[in-house]
Tab-separated table of C-alpha atoms in Angstrom:
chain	number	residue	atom	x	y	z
S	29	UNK	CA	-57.606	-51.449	-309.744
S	30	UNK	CA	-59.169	-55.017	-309.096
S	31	UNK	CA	-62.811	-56.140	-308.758
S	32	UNK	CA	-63.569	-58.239	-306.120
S	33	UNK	CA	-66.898	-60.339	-306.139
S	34	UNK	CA	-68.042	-62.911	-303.500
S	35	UNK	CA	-71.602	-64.480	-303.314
S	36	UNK	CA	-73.227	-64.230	-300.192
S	37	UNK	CA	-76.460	-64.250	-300.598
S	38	UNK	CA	-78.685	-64.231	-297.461
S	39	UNK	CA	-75.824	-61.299	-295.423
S	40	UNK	CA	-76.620	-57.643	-294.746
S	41	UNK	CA	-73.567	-56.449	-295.575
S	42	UNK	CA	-70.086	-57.807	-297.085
S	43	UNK	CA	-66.654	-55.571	-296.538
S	44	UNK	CA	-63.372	-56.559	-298.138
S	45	UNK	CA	-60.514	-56.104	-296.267
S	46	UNK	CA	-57.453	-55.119	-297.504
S	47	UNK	CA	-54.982	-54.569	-295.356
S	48	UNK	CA	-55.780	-51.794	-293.074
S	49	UNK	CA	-58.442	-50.702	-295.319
S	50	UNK	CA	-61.661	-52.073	-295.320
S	51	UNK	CA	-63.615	-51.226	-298.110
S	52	UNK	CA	-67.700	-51.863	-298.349
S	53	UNK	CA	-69.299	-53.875	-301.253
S	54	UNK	CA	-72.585	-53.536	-302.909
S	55	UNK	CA	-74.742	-55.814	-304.563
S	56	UNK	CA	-73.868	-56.621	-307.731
S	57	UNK	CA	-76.448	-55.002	-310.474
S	58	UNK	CA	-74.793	-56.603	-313.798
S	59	UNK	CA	-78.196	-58.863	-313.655
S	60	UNK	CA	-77.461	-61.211	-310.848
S	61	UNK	CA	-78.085	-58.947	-307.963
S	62	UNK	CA	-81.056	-61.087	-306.885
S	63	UNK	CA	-78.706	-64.213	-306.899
S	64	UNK	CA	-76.475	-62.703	-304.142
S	65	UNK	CA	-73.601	-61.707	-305.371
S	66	UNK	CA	-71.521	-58.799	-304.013
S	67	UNK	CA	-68.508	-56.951	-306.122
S	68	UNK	CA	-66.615	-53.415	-305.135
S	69	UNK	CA	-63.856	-51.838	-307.398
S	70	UNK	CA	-60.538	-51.134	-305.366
S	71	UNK	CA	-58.337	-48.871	-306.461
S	72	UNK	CA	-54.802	-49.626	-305.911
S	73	UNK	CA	-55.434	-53.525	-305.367
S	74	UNK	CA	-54.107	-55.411	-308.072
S	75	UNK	CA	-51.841	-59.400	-308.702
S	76	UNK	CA	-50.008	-60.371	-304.831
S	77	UNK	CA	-53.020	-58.048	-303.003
S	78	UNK	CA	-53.814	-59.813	-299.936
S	79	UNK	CA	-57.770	-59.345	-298.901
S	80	UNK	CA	-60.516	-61.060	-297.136
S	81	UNK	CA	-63.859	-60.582	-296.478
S	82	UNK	CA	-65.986	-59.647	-293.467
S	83	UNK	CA	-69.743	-60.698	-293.285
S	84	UNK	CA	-72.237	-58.769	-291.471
S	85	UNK	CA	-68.994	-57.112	-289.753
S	86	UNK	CA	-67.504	-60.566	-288.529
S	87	UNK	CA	-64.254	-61.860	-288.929
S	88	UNK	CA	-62.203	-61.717	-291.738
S	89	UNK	CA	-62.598	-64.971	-294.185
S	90	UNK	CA	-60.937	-66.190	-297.010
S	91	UNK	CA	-62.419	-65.744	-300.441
S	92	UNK	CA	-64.337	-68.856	-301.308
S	93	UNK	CA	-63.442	-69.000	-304.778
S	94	UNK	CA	-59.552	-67.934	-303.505
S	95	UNK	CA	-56.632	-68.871	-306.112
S	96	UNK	CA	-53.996	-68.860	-303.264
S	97	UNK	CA	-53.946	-68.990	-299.544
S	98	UNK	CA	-49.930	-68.726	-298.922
S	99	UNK	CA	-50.757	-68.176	-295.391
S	100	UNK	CA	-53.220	-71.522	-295.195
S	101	UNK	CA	-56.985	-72.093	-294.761
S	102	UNK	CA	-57.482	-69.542	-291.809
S	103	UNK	CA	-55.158	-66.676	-293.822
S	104	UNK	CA	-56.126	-63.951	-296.477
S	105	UNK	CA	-56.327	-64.393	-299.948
S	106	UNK	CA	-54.089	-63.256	-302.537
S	107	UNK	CA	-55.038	-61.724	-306.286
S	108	UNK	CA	-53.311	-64.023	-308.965
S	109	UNK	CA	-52.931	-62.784	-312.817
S	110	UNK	CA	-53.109	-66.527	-314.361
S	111	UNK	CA	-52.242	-64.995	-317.190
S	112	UNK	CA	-48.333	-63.836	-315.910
S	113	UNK	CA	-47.269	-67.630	-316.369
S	114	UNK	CA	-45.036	-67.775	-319.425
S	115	UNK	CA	-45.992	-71.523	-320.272
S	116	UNK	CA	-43.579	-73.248	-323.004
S	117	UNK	CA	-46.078	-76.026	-323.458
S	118	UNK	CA	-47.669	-74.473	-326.802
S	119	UNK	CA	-47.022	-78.139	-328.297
S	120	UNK	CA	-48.612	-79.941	-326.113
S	121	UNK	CA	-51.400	-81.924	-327.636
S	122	UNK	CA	-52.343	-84.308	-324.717
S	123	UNK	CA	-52.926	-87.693	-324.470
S	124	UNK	CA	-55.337	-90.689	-325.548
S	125	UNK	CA	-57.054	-92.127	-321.855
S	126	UNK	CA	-57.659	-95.223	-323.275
S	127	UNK	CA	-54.470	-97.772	-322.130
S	128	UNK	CA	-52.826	-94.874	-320.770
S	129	UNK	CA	-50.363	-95.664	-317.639
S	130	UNK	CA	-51.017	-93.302	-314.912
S	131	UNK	CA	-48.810	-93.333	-312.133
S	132	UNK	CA	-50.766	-91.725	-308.729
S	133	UNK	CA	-48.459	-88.893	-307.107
S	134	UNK	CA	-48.404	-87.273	-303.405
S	135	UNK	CA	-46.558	-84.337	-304.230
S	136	UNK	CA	-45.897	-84.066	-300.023
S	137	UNK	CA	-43.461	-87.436	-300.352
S	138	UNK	CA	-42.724	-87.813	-304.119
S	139	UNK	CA	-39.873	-86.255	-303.360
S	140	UNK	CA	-37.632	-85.035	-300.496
S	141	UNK	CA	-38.643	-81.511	-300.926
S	142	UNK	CA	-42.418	-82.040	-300.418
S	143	UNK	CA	-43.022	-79.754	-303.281
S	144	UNK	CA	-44.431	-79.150	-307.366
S	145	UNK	CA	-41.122	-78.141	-307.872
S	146	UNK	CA	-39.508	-81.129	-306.030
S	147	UNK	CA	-41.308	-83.371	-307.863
S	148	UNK	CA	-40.493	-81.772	-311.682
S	149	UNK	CA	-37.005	-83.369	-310.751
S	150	UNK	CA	-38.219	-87.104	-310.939
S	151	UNK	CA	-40.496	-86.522	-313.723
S	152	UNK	CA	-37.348	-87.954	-316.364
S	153	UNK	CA	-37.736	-91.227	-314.173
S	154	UNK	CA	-41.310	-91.920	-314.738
S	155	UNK	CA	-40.778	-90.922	-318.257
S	156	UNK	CA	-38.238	-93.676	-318.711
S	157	UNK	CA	-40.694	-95.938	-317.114
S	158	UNK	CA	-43.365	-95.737	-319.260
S	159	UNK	CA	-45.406	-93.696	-317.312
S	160	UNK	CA	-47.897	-91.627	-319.920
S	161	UNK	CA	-49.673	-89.374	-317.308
S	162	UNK	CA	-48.915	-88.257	-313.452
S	163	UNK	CA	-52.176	-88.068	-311.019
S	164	UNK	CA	-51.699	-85.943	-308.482
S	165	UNK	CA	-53.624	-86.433	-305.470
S	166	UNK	CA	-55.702	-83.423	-304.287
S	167	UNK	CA	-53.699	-80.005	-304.292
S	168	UNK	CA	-56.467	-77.459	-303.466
S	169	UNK	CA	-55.648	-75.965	-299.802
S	170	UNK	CA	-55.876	-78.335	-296.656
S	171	UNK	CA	-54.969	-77.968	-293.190
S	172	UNK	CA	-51.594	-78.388	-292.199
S	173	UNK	CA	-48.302	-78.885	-294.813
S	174	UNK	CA	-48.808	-82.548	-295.905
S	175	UNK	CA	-51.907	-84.384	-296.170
S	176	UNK	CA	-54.059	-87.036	-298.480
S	177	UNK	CA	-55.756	-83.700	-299.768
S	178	UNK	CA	-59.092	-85.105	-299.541
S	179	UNK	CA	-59.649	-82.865	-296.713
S	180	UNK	CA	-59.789	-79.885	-299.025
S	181	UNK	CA	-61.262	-76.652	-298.135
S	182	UNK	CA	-59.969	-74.141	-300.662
S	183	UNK	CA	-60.886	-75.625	-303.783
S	184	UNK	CA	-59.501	-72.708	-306.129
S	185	UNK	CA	-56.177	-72.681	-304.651
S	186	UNK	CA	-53.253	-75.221	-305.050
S	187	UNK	CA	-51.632	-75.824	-301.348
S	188	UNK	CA	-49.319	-72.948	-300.500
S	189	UNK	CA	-46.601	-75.619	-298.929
S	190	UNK	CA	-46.329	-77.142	-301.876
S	191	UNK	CA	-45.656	-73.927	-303.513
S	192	UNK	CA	-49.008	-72.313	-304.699
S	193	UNK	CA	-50.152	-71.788	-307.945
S	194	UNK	CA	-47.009	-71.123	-309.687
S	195	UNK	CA	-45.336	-74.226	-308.430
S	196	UNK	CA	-48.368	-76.295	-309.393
S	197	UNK	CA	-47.588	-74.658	-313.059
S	198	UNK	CA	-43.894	-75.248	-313.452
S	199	UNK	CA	-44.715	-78.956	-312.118
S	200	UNK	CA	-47.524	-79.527	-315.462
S	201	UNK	CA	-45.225	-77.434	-317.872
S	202	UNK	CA	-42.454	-79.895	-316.761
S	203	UNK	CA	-44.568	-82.893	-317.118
S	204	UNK	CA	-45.496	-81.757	-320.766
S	205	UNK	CA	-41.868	-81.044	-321.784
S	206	UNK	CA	-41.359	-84.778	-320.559
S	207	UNK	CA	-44.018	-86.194	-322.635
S	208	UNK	CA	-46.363	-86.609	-319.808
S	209	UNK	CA	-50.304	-85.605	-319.046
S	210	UNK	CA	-51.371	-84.547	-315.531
S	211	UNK	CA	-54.806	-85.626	-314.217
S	212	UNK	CA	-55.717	-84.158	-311.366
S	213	UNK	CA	-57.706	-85.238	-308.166
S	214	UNK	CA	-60.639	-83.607	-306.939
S	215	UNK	CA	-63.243	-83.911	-304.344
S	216	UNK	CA	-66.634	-82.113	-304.938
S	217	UNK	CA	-68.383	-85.074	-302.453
S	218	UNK	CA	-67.596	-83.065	-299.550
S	219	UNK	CA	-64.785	-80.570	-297.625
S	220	UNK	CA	-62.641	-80.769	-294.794
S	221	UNK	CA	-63.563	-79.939	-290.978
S	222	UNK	CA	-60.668	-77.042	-290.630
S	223	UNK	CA	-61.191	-74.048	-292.473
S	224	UNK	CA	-64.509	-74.850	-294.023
S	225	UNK	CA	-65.884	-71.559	-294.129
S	226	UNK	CA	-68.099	-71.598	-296.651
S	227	UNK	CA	-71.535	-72.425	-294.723
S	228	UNK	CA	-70.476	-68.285	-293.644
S	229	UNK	CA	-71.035	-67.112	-297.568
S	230	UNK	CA	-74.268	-69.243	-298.589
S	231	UNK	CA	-76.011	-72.871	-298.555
S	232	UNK	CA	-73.168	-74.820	-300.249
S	233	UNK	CA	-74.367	-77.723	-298.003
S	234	UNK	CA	-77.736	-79.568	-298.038
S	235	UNK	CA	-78.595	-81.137	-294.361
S	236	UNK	CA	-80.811	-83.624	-296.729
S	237	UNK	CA	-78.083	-86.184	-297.806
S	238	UNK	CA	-74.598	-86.816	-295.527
S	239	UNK	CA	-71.504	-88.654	-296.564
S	240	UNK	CA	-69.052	-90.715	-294.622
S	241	UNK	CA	-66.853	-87.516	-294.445
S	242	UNK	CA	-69.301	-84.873	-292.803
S	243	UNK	CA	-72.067	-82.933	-294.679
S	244	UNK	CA	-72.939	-83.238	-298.597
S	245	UNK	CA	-72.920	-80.526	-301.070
S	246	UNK	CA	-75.950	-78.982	-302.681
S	247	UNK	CA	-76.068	-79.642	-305.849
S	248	UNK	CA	-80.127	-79.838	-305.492
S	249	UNK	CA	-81.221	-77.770	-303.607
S	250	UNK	CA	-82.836	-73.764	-302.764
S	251	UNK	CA	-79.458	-71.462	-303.576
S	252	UNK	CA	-77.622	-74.708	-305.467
S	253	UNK	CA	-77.491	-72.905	-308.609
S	254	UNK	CA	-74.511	-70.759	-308.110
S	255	UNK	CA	-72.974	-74.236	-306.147
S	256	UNK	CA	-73.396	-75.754	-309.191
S	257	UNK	CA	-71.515	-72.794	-310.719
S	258	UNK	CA	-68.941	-73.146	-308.321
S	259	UNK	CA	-68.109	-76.879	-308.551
S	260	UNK	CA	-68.167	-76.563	-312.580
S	261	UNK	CA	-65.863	-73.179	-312.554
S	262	UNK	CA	-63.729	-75.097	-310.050
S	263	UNK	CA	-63.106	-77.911	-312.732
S	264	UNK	CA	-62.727	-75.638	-315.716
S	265	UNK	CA	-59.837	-73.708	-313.961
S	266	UNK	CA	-57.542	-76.960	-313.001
S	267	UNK	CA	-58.324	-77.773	-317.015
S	268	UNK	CA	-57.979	-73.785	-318.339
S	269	UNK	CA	-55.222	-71.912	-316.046
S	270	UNK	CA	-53.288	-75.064	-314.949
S	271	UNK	CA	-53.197	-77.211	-318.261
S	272	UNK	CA	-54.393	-80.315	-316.344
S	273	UNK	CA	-55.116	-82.631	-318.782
S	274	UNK	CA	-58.165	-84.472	-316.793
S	275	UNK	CA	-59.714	-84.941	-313.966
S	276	UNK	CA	-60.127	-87.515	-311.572
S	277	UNK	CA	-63.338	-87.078	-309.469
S	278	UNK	CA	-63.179	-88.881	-305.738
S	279	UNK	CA	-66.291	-90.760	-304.389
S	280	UNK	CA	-69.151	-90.048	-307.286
S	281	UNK	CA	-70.912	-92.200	-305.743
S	282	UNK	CA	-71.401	-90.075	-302.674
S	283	UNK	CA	-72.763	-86.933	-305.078
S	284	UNK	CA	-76.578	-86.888	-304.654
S	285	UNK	CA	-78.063	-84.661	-306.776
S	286	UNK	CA	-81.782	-85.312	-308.015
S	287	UNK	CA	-82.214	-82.402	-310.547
S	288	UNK	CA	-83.294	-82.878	-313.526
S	289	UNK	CA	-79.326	-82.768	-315.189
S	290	UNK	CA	-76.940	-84.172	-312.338
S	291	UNK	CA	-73.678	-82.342	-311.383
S	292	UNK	CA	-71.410	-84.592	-312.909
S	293	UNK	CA	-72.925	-84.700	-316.745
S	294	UNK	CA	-73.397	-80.865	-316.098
S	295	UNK	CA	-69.481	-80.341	-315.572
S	296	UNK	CA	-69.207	-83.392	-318.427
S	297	UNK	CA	-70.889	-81.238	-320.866
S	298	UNK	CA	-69.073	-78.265	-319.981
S	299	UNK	CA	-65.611	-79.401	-320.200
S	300	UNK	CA	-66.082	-81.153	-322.953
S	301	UNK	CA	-67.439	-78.141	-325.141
S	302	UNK	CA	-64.390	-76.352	-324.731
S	303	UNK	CA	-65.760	-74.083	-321.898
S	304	UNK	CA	-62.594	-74.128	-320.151
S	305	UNK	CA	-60.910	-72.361	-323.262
């Protein structure tokens, strides 16, 4: 059995779909039923399910908060158990980011594979260069098989081309058993044009502020609560189930957020205080 949640907050009704089945959800009354959320208990669902959710009876869409789209931005979801990954990186103890070498990595042409796993086999080179920490360019899902990443658009799911979320975890585990930390990119400024389906699930955008890239995030405004939430989960995970050793945030300066605690010392505070632990 699995539990499947989604917030959706201003839709009539929210299925999941599950293969053939499609199975109606109810608002969730654990004490955050007025923020929106929606959760059903499937029976039979479980780690490699496939699902997707359907809105007011629209079309299928991929969960929002997805951990891996192996089909890309426009395919189902599948259930992950973070916890199967045997990690051997138990020794680990990071590294000091003060006159630390990092050396930036596109995992799509770092090697001649295109892949996390491609890339563990030049990790012994940077090693032997000096290198003391990799920084991979943005991973979470983006249209097509190779890309910058900083047109993002599933921001809970490492890129299925490069080989999903276990991929992405052999590449850090390597990294660590070569003595080196893994910061990784991320872009909470904006998302990509394909595949943004979030505007379907809730306000996640504010039509007050704009960036260079398309429309701003709403860290601010009515419903920007559980956007907050999603932005700061989003960073604990790459830091919690992925072992990522930072975090290097794109454009800050395009983040407008005038509440009284702004997004980025918010997810500062957070990470800092162990939350991802």
């Amino acid at each position: 059995m699995h539990r499947f949640r989604v917030w959706a907050p201003d839709r009539n009704s929210v299925d999941v779909v599950i293969g053939e089945r499609r199975v109606p959800m109810s608002r969730d009354e654990r004490g955050d039923g007025d923020r929106g959320w929606w959760t059903v208990c499937v029976d039979g669902a479980g780690p490699g399910s496939d699902y997707a959710f359907r809105l007011d009876g629209g079309p299928p869409r991929p969960d929002p908060r997805s951990a891996f789209q192996p089909g890309g931005i426009h395919g189902p979801s599948r259930v992950i158990d973070h916890a199967a990954f045997a990690w051997s990186d138990s020794g680990w103890r990071g590294i000091p980011l003060t006159g630390s070498v990092l050396y930036e990595c596109h995992v799509g042409t770092f090697s001649a594979e295109g892949t996390f796993d491609g890339a563990i086999g030049h990790l012994g080179h940077l090693a032997h260069l000096g290198i003391d920490a990799i920084e991979l360019l943005p991973v979470a899902e983006f249209s097509g098989l190779q890309g910058w990443g900083y047109d993002g658009v599933d921001l809970f799911a490492p890129h299925h081309a490069y080989g999903g979320p276990d991929g992405l975890k052999r590449l850090v585990d390597a990294a660590h058993d070569h003595g080196l930390g893994v910061v990784m990119d991320v872009v909470y400024n904006h998302l990509g044009p394909a595949g943004n389906y979030l505007p379907e699930f809730g306000p996640y955008f504010s039509a007050r502020y704009r960036t260079n890239w398309g429309e701003a995030v709403n860290f601010d405004g009515p419903g920007s609560d559980e956007v907050r939430r999603f932005v700061i989960d989003n960073a604990l995970m790459w830091l919690r189930d992925y072992h990522c050793d930072g975090l290097r945030l794109d454009a800050v300066h395009a983040i407008v957020d005038q509440s009284a605690t702004h997004i980025l010392e918010a997810l500062a505070v957070e990470a800092g205080a162990g939350r991802c632990s």
